[in-house]
Amino acid sequence: MNTMISHLDPRSVARATTLLATLILIAADCRDSALAQGSLIPPGPPAPTMKSLNQIEPHTPIPSFDYTISQPGTYYLTTNFIGVYGGIQIQADNVTLDLNGFTLAGGDANAVAVVGNHVNICIRNGTIRDFPDDAVVVGSAQRVSLESLQVFNNDGAGILAGGGTRLYCCNVFSNTFEGVFAGAGSQVLRCDISGNQAFGLLVGAGSTVQECTLRGNGGPGVEAPGSCRISGNSCTRSEEHTSELQ
């Protein structure tokens, strides 16, 4: 054995010794680092890291039918309001009113009214019926969206809206006066506006009416200026009064 070692190059022996010492130091560092990490057992169950919808955008329940919305936000129904005095008034910008699948029926005036020149209003997802006046009155509000509403049997118009209104998937029928009036630049898409005693739909200049059903209204099914785009609609037992049908 000593004879074999004596034949090794002294430089090779020194290099091997240095490498061995380096490996020992690396192993010691790894051991110390592993020990410094602490226990791998979690201190408790995982905590939620996602924010709730209410934390992102506060949602406010509407406690009674006689209610005024005066601050931006999302408001929603938690029950039906039937034959109850009052109405919901919106007096703020950036408001979403979610009927949440519930019904407003038989109050003493308008069901929902936007009061003033407000912007960014959304009313959606519910039934409005049997009111003694116009059901939904948007007035001069701008950038209004009306979605998935059932509006019928009201002793007035179904929906009266200003310019730039978007109606999507609404059913408006059997109202004593007009079904829907929407001002200039409005969009009426995939709606059923039928059986109203006056005209079905009247829109202002530059509006779009697409994929709607308009039938059995007492007046014209669609009445619109020639600057409107009217396409893909079904009109039966109603007239279309417009100079630009597509």
PDB file of N, CA and C in Angstrom, residues 143-226:
ATOM      1  N   ARG A 143     -76.145  56.080 -20.219  1.00  0.00           N
ATOM      2  CA  ARG A 143     -75.412  54.819 -20.073  1.00  0.00           C
ATOM      3  C   ARG A 143     -76.132  53.905 -19.076  1.00  0.00           C
ATOM      4  N   VAL A 144     -77.361  53.603 -19.439  1.00  0.00           N
ATOM      5  CA  VAL A 144     -78.222  52.751 -18.616  1.00  0.00           C
ATOM      6  C   VAL A 144     -78.315  51.380 -19.270  1.00  0.00           C
ATOM      7  N   SER A 145     -78.243  50.324 -18.469  1.00  0.00           N
ATOM      8  CA  SER A 145     -78.398  48.959 -18.950  1.00  0.00           C
ATOM      9  C   SER A 145     -79.574  48.311 -18.225  1.00  0.00           C
ATOM     10  N   LEU A 146     -80.513  47.776 -19.003  1.00  0.00           N
ATOM     11  CA  LEU A 146     -81.675  47.064 -18.467  1.00  0.00           C
ATOM     12  C   LEU A 146     -81.591  45.633 -18.976  1.00  0.00           C
ATOM     13  N   GLU A 147     -81.468  44.683 -18.074  1.00  0.00           N
ATOM     14  CA  GLU A 147     -81.155  43.318 -18.479  1.00  0.00           C
ATOM     15  C   GLU A 147     -82.088  42.313 -17.802  1.00  0.00           C
ATOM     16  N   SER A 148     -82.584  41.380 -18.588  1.00  0.00           N
ATOM     17  CA  SER A 148     -83.353  40.235 -18.066  1.00  0.00           C
ATOM     18  C   SER A 148     -84.496  40.682 -17.151  1.00  0.00           C
ATOM     19  N   LEU A 149     -85.281  41.621 -17.627  1.00  0.00           N
ATOM     20  CA  LEU A 149     -86.445  42.097 -16.876  1.00  0.00           C
ATOM     21  C   LEU A 149     -87.722  41.583 -17.546  1.00  0.00           C
ATOM     22  N   GLN A 150     -88.708  41.246 -16.711  1.00  0.00           N
ATOM     23  CA  GLN A 150     -90.054  40.912 -17.169  1.00  0.00           C
ATOM     24  C   GLN A 150     -90.968  42.049 -16.703  1.00  0.00           C
ATOM     25  N   VAL A 151     -91.511  42.815 -17.649  1.00  0.00           N
ATOM     26  CA  VAL A 151     -92.276  44.018 -17.303  1.00  0.00           C
ATOM     27  C   VAL A 151     -93.642  43.908 -17.981  1.00  0.00           C
ATOM     28  N   PHE A 152     -94.703  43.730 -17.197  1.00  0.00           N
ATOM     29  CA  PHE A 152     -96.004  43.481 -17.832  1.00  0.00           C
ATOM     30  C   PHE A 152     -97.170  43.890 -16.934  1.00  0.00           C
ATOM     31  N   ASN A 153     -98.323  44.076 -17.595  1.00  0.00           N
ATOM     32  CA  ASN A 153     -99.594  44.396 -16.931  1.00  0.00           C
ATOM     33  C   ASN A 153     -99.534  45.679 -16.104  1.00  0.00           C
ATOM     34  N   ASN A 154     -98.783  46.651 -16.590  1.00  0.00           N
ATOM     35  CA  ASN A 154     -98.718  47.937 -15.891  1.00  0.00           C
ATOM     36  C   ASN A 154     -99.657  48.929 -16.569  1.00  0.00           C
ATOM     37  N   ASP A 155    -100.278  49.801 -15.773  1.00  0.00           N
ATOM     38  CA  ASP A 155    -101.268  50.744 -16.282  1.00  0.00           C
ATOM     39  C   ASP A 155    -100.579  52.023 -16.743  1.00  0.00           C
ATOM     40  N   GLY A 156     -99.628  51.859 -17.638  1.00  0.00           N
ATOM     41  CA  GLY A 156     -98.810  52.929 -18.192  1.00  0.00           C
ATOM     42  C   GLY A 156     -97.850  52.276 -19.172  1.00  0.00           C
ATOM     43  N   ALA A 157     -96.716  52.905 -19.405  1.00  0.00           N
ATOM     44  CA  ALA A 157     -95.699  52.296 -20.260  1.00  0.00           C
ATOM     45  C   ALA A 157     -94.907  51.252 -19.477  1.00  0.00           C
ATOM     46  N   GLY A 158     -94.299  50.347 -20.224  1.00  0.00           N
ATOM     47  CA  GLY A 158     -93.441  49.378 -19.555  1.00  0.00           C
ATOM     48  C   GLY A 158     -92.122  49.998 -19.130  1.00  0.00           C
ATOM     49  N   ILE A 159     -91.383  50.575 -20.117  1.00  0.00           N
ATOM     50  CA  ILE A 159     -90.067  51.162 -19.855  1.00  0.00           C
ATOM     51  C   ILE A 159     -89.965  52.478 -20.610  1.00  0.00           C
ATOM     52  N   LEU A 160     -89.611  53.546 -19.903  1.00  0.00           N
ATOM     53  CA  LEU A 160     -89.307  54.844 -20.500  1.00  0.00           C
ATOM     54  C   LEU A 160     -87.857  55.171 -20.189  1.00  0.00           C
ATOM     55  N   ALA A 161     -87.016  55.229 -21.246  1.00  0.00           N
ATOM     56  CA  ALA A 161     -85.574  55.385 -21.026  1.00  0.00           C
ATOM     57  C   ALA A 161     -85.012  56.500 -21.892  1.00  0.00           C
ATOM     58  N   GLY A 162     -83.915  57.058 -21.455  1.00  0.00           N
ATOM     59  CA  GLY A 162     -83.243  58.122 -22.186  1.00  0.00           C
ATOM     60  C   GLY A 162     -82.273  57.592 -23.231  1.00  0.00           C
ATOM     61  N   GLY A 163     -81.419  58.479 -23.726  1.00  0.00           N
ATOM     62  CA  GLY A 163     -80.474  58.117 -24.765  1.00  0.00           C
ATOM     63  C   GLY A 163     -79.368  57.204 -24.255  1.00  0.00           C
ATOM     64  N   GLY A 164     -78.857  56.383 -25.184  1.00  0.00           N
ATOM     65  CA  GLY A 164     -77.748  55.503 -24.845  1.00  0.00           C
ATOM     66  C   GLY A 164     -78.116  54.341 -23.958  1.00  0.00           C
ATOM     67  N   THR A 165     -79.395  54.001 -23.906  1.00  0.00           N
ATOM     68  CA  THR A 165     -79.838  52.886 -23.065  1.00  0.00           C
ATOM     69  C   THR A 165     -79.607  51.558 -23.794  1.00  0.00           C
ATOM     70  N   ARG A 166     -79.249  50.533 -23.045  1.00  0.00           N
ATOM     71  CA  ARG A 166     -79.100  49.188 -23.597  1.00  0.00           C
ATOM     72  C   ARG A 166     -80.123  48.267 -22.939  1.00  0.00           C
ATOM     73  N   LEU A 167     -81.022  47.720 -23.754  1.00  0.00           N
ATOM     74  CA  LEU A 167     -81.990  46.721 -23.278  1.00  0.00           C
ATOM     75  C   LEU A 167     -81.571  45.370 -23.822  1.00  0.00           C
ATOM     76  N   TYR A 168     -81.421  44.408 -22.937  1.00  0.00           N
ATOM     77  CA  TYR A 168     -80.960  43.086 -23.360  1.00  0.00           C
ATOM     78  C   TYR A 168     -81.819  42.008 -22.690  1.00  0.00           C
ATOM     79  N   CYS A 169     -82.406  41.152 -23.519  1.00  0.00           N
ATOM     80  CA  CYS A 169     -83.190  40.005 -23.026  1.00  0.00           C
ATOM     81  C   CYS A 169     -84.295  40.425 -22.066  1.00  0.00           C
ATOM     82  N   CYS A 170     -85.025  41.482 -22.416  1.00  0.00           N
ATOM     83  CA  CYS A 170     -86.170  41.908 -21.607  1.00  0.00           C
ATOM     84  C   CYS A 170     -87.465  41.491 -22.300  1.00  0.00           C
ATOM     85  N   ASN A 171     -88.467  41.106 -21.513  1.00  0.00           N
ATOM     86  CA  ASN A 171     -89.813  40.814 -22.009  1.00  0.00           C
ATOM     87  C   ASN A 171     -90.747  41.902 -21.492  1.00  0.00           C
ATOM     88  N   VAL A 172     -91.332  42.656 -22.420  1.00  0.00           N
ATOM     89  CA  VAL A 172     -92.183  43.790 -22.050  1.00  0.00           C
ATOM     90  C   VAL A 172     -93.515  43.607 -22.780  1.00  0.00           C
ATOM     91  N   PHE A 173     -94.576  43.302 -22.044  1.00  0.00           N
ATOM     92  CA  PHE A 173     -95.814  42.942 -22.715  1.00  0.00           C
ATOM     93  C   PHE A 173     -97.040  43.313 -21.884  1.00  0.00           C
ATOM     94  N   SER A 174     -98.160  43.471 -22.605  1.00  0.00           N
ATOM     95  CA  SER A 174     -99.489  43.694 -22.003  1.00  0.00           C
ATOM     96  C   SER A 174     -99.526  44.906 -21.085  1.00  0.00           C
ATOM     97  N   ASN A 175     -98.824  45.971 -21.492  1.00  0.00           N
ATOM     98  CA  ASN A 175     -98.917  47.227 -20.757  1.00  0.00           C
ATOM     99  C   ASN A 175     -99.946  48.137 -21.425  1.00  0.00           C
ATOM    100  N   THR A 176    -100.567  49.032 -20.659  1.00  0.00           N
ATOM    101  CA  THR A 176    -101.677  49.832 -21.161  1.00  0.00           C
ATOM    102  C   THR A 176    -101.228  50.820 -22.236  1.00  0.00           C
ATOM    103  N   PHE A 177    -100.034  51.362 -22.122  1.00  0.00           N
ATOM    104  CA  PHE A 177     -99.544  52.309 -23.127  1.00  0.00           C
ATOM    105  C   PHE A 177     -98.369  51.674 -23.884  1.00  0.00           C
ATOM    106  N   GLU A 178     -97.283  52.411 -24.069  1.00  0.00           N
ATOM    107  CA  GLU A 178     -96.160  51.910 -24.849  1.00  0.00           C
ATOM    108  C   GLU A 178     -95.468  50.733 -24.144  1.00  0.00           C
ATOM    109  N   GLY A 179     -94.862  49.886 -24.982  1.00  0.00           N
ATOM    110  CA  GLY A 179     -93.998  48.866 -24.390  1.00  0.00           C
ATOM    111  C   GLY A 179     -92.697  49.484 -23.924  1.00  0.00           C
ATOM    112  N   VAL A 180     -91.915  50.030 -24.883  1.00  0.00           N
ATOM    113  CA  VAL A 180     -90.604  50.604 -24.571  1.00  0.00           C
ATOM    114  C   VAL A 180     -90.406  51.878 -25.376  1.00  0.00           C
ATOM    115  N   PHE A 181     -89.956  52.920 -24.721  1.00  0.00           N
ATOM    116  CA  PHE A 181     -89.402  54.097 -25.393  1.00  0.00           C
ATOM    117  C   PHE A 181     -87.947  54.211 -24.968  1.00  0.00           C
ATOM    118  N   ALA A 182     -87.038  54.326 -25.945  1.00  0.00           N
ATOM    119  CA  ALA A 182     -85.612  54.491 -25.645  1.00  0.00           C
ATOM    120  C   ALA A 182     -85.067  55.605 -26.531  1.00  0.00           C
ATOM    121  N   GLY A 183     -84.294  56.510 -25.952  1.00  0.00           N
ATOM    122  CA  GLY A 183     -83.799  57.682 -26.658  1.00  0.00           C
ATOM    123  C   GLY A 183     -82.711  57.375 -27.668  1.00  0.00           C
ATOM    124  N   ALA A 184     -82.121  58.419 -28.223  1.00  0.00           N
ATOM    125  CA  ALA A 184     -81.137  58.300 -29.297  1.00  0.00           C
ATOM    126  C   ALA A 184     -79.938  57.457 -28.873  1.00  0.00           C
ATOM    127  N   GLY A 185     -79.434  56.695 -29.840  1.00  0.00           N
ATOM    128  CA  GLY A 185     -78.231  55.913 -29.600  1.00  0.00           C
ATOM    129  C   GLY A 185     -78.428  54.714 -28.702  1.00  0.00           C
ATOM    130  N   SER A 186     -79.647  54.234 -28.585  1.00  0.00           N
ATOM    131  CA  SER A 186     -79.918  53.086 -27.711  1.00  0.00           C
ATOM    132  C   SER A 186     -79.734  51.767 -28.470  1.00  0.00           C
ATOM    133  N   GLN A 187     -79.624  50.688 -27.710  1.00  0.00           N
ATOM    134  CA  GLN A 187     -79.546  49.337 -28.271  1.00  0.00           C
ATOM    135  C   GLN A 187     -80.650  48.486 -27.638  1.00  0.00           C
ATOM    136  N   VAL A 188     -81.442  47.850 -28.476  1.00  0.00           N
ATOM    137  CA  VAL A 188     -82.494  46.946 -28.001  1.00  0.00           C
ATOM    138  C   VAL A 188     -82.198  45.586 -28.627  1.00  0.00           C
ATOM    139  N   LEU A 189     -81.790  44.636 -27.817  1.00  0.00           N
ATOM    140  CA  LEU A 189     -81.254  43.373 -28.313  1.00  0.00           C
ATOM    141  C   LEU A 189     -81.969  42.192 -27.668  1.00  0.00           C
ATOM    142  N   ARG A 190     -82.471  41.289 -28.514  1.00  0.00           N
ATOM    143  CA  ARG A 190     -83.056  40.023 -28.054  1.00  0.00           C
ATOM    144  C   ARG A 190     -84.177  40.225 -27.037  1.00  0.00           C
ATOM    145  N   CYS A 191     -85.019  41.194 -27.297  1.00  0.00           N
ATOM    146  CA  CYS A 191     -86.149  41.466 -26.413  1.00  0.00           C
ATOM    147  C   CYS A 191     -87.446  40.997 -27.067  1.00  0.00           C
ATOM    148  N   ASP A 192     -88.438  40.692 -26.241  1.00  0.00           N
ATOM    149  CA  ASP A 192     -89.790  40.379 -26.698  1.00  0.00           C
ATOM    150  C   ASP A 192     -90.700  41.495 -26.198  1.00  0.00           C
ATOM    151  N   ILE A 193     -91.234  42.273 -27.145  1.00  0.00           N
ATOM    152  CA  ILE A 193     -92.067  43.433 -26.805  1.00  0.00           C
ATOM    153  C   ILE A 193     -93.397  43.229 -27.512  1.00  0.00           C
ATOM    154  N   SER A 194     -94.386  42.746 -26.787  1.00  0.00           N
ATOM    155  CA  SER A 194     -95.600  42.246 -27.434  1.00  0.00           C
ATOM    156  C   SER A 194     -96.859  42.591 -26.633  1.00  0.00           C
ATOM    157  N   GLY A 195     -97.976  42.731 -27.368  1.00  0.00           N
ATOM    158  CA  GLY A 195     -99.280  42.860 -26.735  1.00  0.00           C
ATOM    159  C   GLY A 195     -99.490  44.126 -25.940  1.00  0.00           C
ATOM    160  N   ASN A 196     -98.698  45.163 -26.225  1.00  0.00           N
ATOM    161  CA  ASN A 196     -98.912  46.443 -25.554  1.00  0.00           C
ATOM    162  C   ASN A 196     -99.979  47.231 -26.312  1.00  0.00           C
ATOM    163  N   GLN A 197    -100.778  48.028 -25.614  1.00  0.00           N
ATOM    164  CA  GLN A 197    -101.940  48.639 -26.246  1.00  0.00           C
ATOM    165  C   GLN A 197    -101.585  49.794 -27.173  1.00  0.00           C
ATOM    166  N   ALA A 198    -100.437  50.452 -26.953  1.00  0.00           N
ATOM    167  CA  ALA A 198     -99.952  51.471 -27.890  1.00  0.00           C
ATOM    168  C   ALA A 198     -98.843  50.827 -28.730  1.00  0.00           C
ATOM    169  N   PHE A 199     -97.865  51.613 -29.162  1.00  0.00           N
ATOM    170  CA  PHE A 199     -96.802  51.013 -29.971  1.00  0.00           C
ATOM    171  C   PHE A 199     -95.940  50.073 -29.124  1.00  0.00           C
ATOM    172  N   GLY A 200     -95.242  49.186 -29.815  1.00  0.00           N
ATOM    173  CA  GLY A 200     -94.368  48.270 -29.094  1.00  0.00           C
ATOM    174  C   GLY A 200     -93.075  48.936 -28.668  1.00  0.00           C
ATOM    175  N   LEU A 201     -92.340  49.482 -29.665  1.00  0.00           N
ATOM    176  CA  LEU A 201     -91.013  50.040 -29.397  1.00  0.00           C
ATOM    177  C   LEU A 201     -90.817  51.310 -30.208  1.00  0.00           C
ATOM    178  N   LEU A 202     -90.425  52.371 -29.537  1.00  0.00           N
ATOM    179  CA  LEU A 202     -90.065  53.627 -30.189  1.00  0.00           C
ATOM    180  C   LEU A 202     -88.643  53.975 -29.763  1.00  0.00           C
ATOM    181  N   VAL A 203     -87.743  54.141 -30.749  1.00  0.00           N
ATOM    182  CA  VAL A 203     -86.351  54.468 -30.431  1.00  0.00           C
ATOM    183  C   VAL A 203     -85.950  55.758 -31.127  1.00  0.00           C
ATOM    184  N   GLY A 204     -84.955  56.430 -30.568  1.00  0.00           N
ATOM    185  CA  GLY A 204     -84.445  57.663 -31.136  1.00  0.00           C
ATOM    186  C   GLY A 204     -83.396  57.413 -32.207  1.00  0.00           C
ATOM    187  N   ALA A 205     -82.910  58.491 -32.790  1.00  0.00           N
ATOM    188  CA  ALA A 205     -81.963  58.424 -33.900  1.00  0.00           C
ATOM    189  C   ALA A 205     -80.693  57.663 -33.509  1.00  0.00           C
ATOM    190  N   GLY A 206     -80.155  56.927 -34.493  1.00  0.00           N
ATOM    191  CA  GLY A 206     -78.895  56.232 -34.280  1.00  0.00           C
ATOM    192  C   GLY A 206     -78.992  55.003 -33.403  1.00  0.00           C
ATOM    193  N   SER A 207     -80.179  54.492 -33.196  1.00  0.00           N
ATOM    194  CA  SER A 207     -80.366  53.320 -32.333  1.00  0.00           C
ATOM    195  C   SER A 207     -80.268  52.024 -33.143  1.00  0.00           C
ATOM    196  N   THR A 208     -80.108  50.918 -32.416  1.00  0.00           N
ATOM    197  CA  THR A 208     -80.033  49.592 -33.018  1.00  0.00           C
ATOM    198  C   THR A 208     -81.104  48.703 -32.398  1.00  0.00           C
ATOM    199  N   VAL A 209     -81.855  48.006 -33.237  1.00  0.00           N
ATOM    200  CA  VAL A 209     -82.847  47.038 -32.773  1.00  0.00           C
ATOM    201  C   VAL A 209     -82.543  45.726 -33.497  1.00  0.00           C
ATOM    202  N   GLN A 210     -82.150  44.707 -32.762  1.00  0.00           N
ATOM    203  CA  GLN A 210     -81.732  43.453 -33.378  1.00  0.00           C
ATOM    204  C   GLN A 210     -82.301  42.245 -32.634  1.00  0.00           C
ATOM    205  N   GLU A 211     -82.742  41.271 -33.410  1.00  0.00           N
ATOM    206  CA  GLU A 211     -83.156  39.968 -32.898  1.00  0.00           C
ATOM    207  C   GLU A 211     -84.255  40.082 -31.844  1.00  0.00           C
ATOM    208  N   CYS A 212     -85.191  40.974 -32.094  1.00  0.00           N
ATOM    209  CA  CYS A 212     -86.314  41.157 -31.177  1.00  0.00           C
ATOM    210  C   CYS A 212     -87.593  40.565 -31.783  1.00  0.00           C
ATOM    211  N   THR A 213     -88.538  40.231 -30.911  1.00  0.00           N
ATOM    212  CA  THR A 213     -89.869  39.803 -31.319  1.00  0.00           C
ATOM    213  C   THR A 213     -90.859  40.891 -30.930  1.00  0.00           C
ATOM    214  N   LEU A 214     -91.661  41.344 -31.904  1.00  0.00           N
ATOM    215  CA  LEU A 214     -92.627  42.410 -31.671  1.00  0.00           C
ATOM    216  C   LEU A 214     -93.934  41.974 -32.312  1.00  0.00           C
ATOM    217  N   ARG A 215     -94.921  41.673 -31.503  1.00  0.00           N
ATOM    218  CA  ARG A 215     -96.145  41.095 -32.049  1.00  0.00           C
ATOM    219  C   ARG A 215     -97.366  41.592 -31.277  1.00  0.00           C
ATOM    220  N   GLY A 216     -98.459  41.788 -31.998  1.00  0.00           N
ATOM    221  CA  GLY A 216     -99.740  42.077 -31.383  1.00  0.00           C
ATOM    222  C   GLY A 216     -99.813  43.367 -30.603  1.00  0.00           C
ATOM    223  N   ASN A 217     -98.974  44.357 -30.944  1.00  0.00           N
ATOM    224  CA  ASN A 217     -99.078  45.652 -30.270  1.00  0.00           C
ATOM    225  C   ASN A 217    -100.171  46.492 -30.940  1.00  0.00           C
ATOM    226  N   GLY A 218    -100.764  47.420 -30.181  1.00  0.00           N
ATOM    227  CA  GLY A 218    -101.846  48.224 -30.716  1.00  0.00           C
ATOM    228  C   GLY A 218    -101.390  49.207 -31.767  1.00  0.00           C
ATOM    229  N   GLY A 219    -100.148  49.658 -31.709  1.00  0.00           N
ATOM    230  CA  GLY A 219     -99.569  50.561 -32.696  1.00  0.00           C
ATOM    231  C   GLY A 219     -98.432  49.868 -33.422  1.00  0.00           C
ATOM    232  N   PRO A 220     -97.519  50.638 -34.004  1.00  0.00           N
ATOM    233  CA  PRO A 220     -96.392  50.047 -34.710  1.00  0.00           C
ATOM    234  C   PRO A 220     -95.552  49.149 -33.789  1.00  0.00           C
ATOM    235  N   GLY A 221     -95.065  48.066 -34.358  1.00  0.00           N
ATOM    236  CA  GLY A 221     -94.167  47.226 -33.575  1.00  0.00           C
ATOM    237  C   GLY A 221     -92.869  47.945 -33.294  1.00  0.00           C
ATOM    238  N   VAL A 222     -92.275  48.544 -34.350  1.00  0.00           N
ATOM    239  CA  VAL A 222     -91.054  49.345 -34.205  1.00  0.00           C
ATOM    240  C   VAL A 222     -91.268  50.659 -34.917  1.00  0.00           C
ATOM    241  N   GLU A 223     -91.027  51.745 -34.220  1.00  0.00           N
ATOM    242  CA  GLU A 223     -91.050  53.054 -34.853  1.00  0.00           C
ATOM    243  C   GLU A 223     -89.704  53.712 -34.608  1.00  0.00           C
ATOM    244  N   ALA A 224     -89.009  54.054 -35.729  1.00  0.00           N
ATOM    245  CA  ALA A 224     -87.645  54.546 -35.598  1.00  0.00           C
ATOM    246  C   ALA A 224     -87.297  55.437 -36.775  1.00  0.00           C
ATOM    247  N   PRO A 225     -86.420  56.413 -36.595  1.00  0.00           N
ATOM    248  CA  PRO A 225     -85.938  57.220 -37.722  1.00  0.00           C
ATOM    249  C   PRO A 225     -85.116  56.373 -38.680  1.00  0.00           C
ATOM    250  N   GLY A 226     -84.919  56.892 -39.881  1.00  0.00           N
ATOM    251  CA  GLY A 226     -84.163  56.166 -40.883  1.00  0.00           C
ATOM    252  C   GLY A 226     -82.710  55.954 -40.536  1.00  0.00           C
TER     253      GLY A 226
END
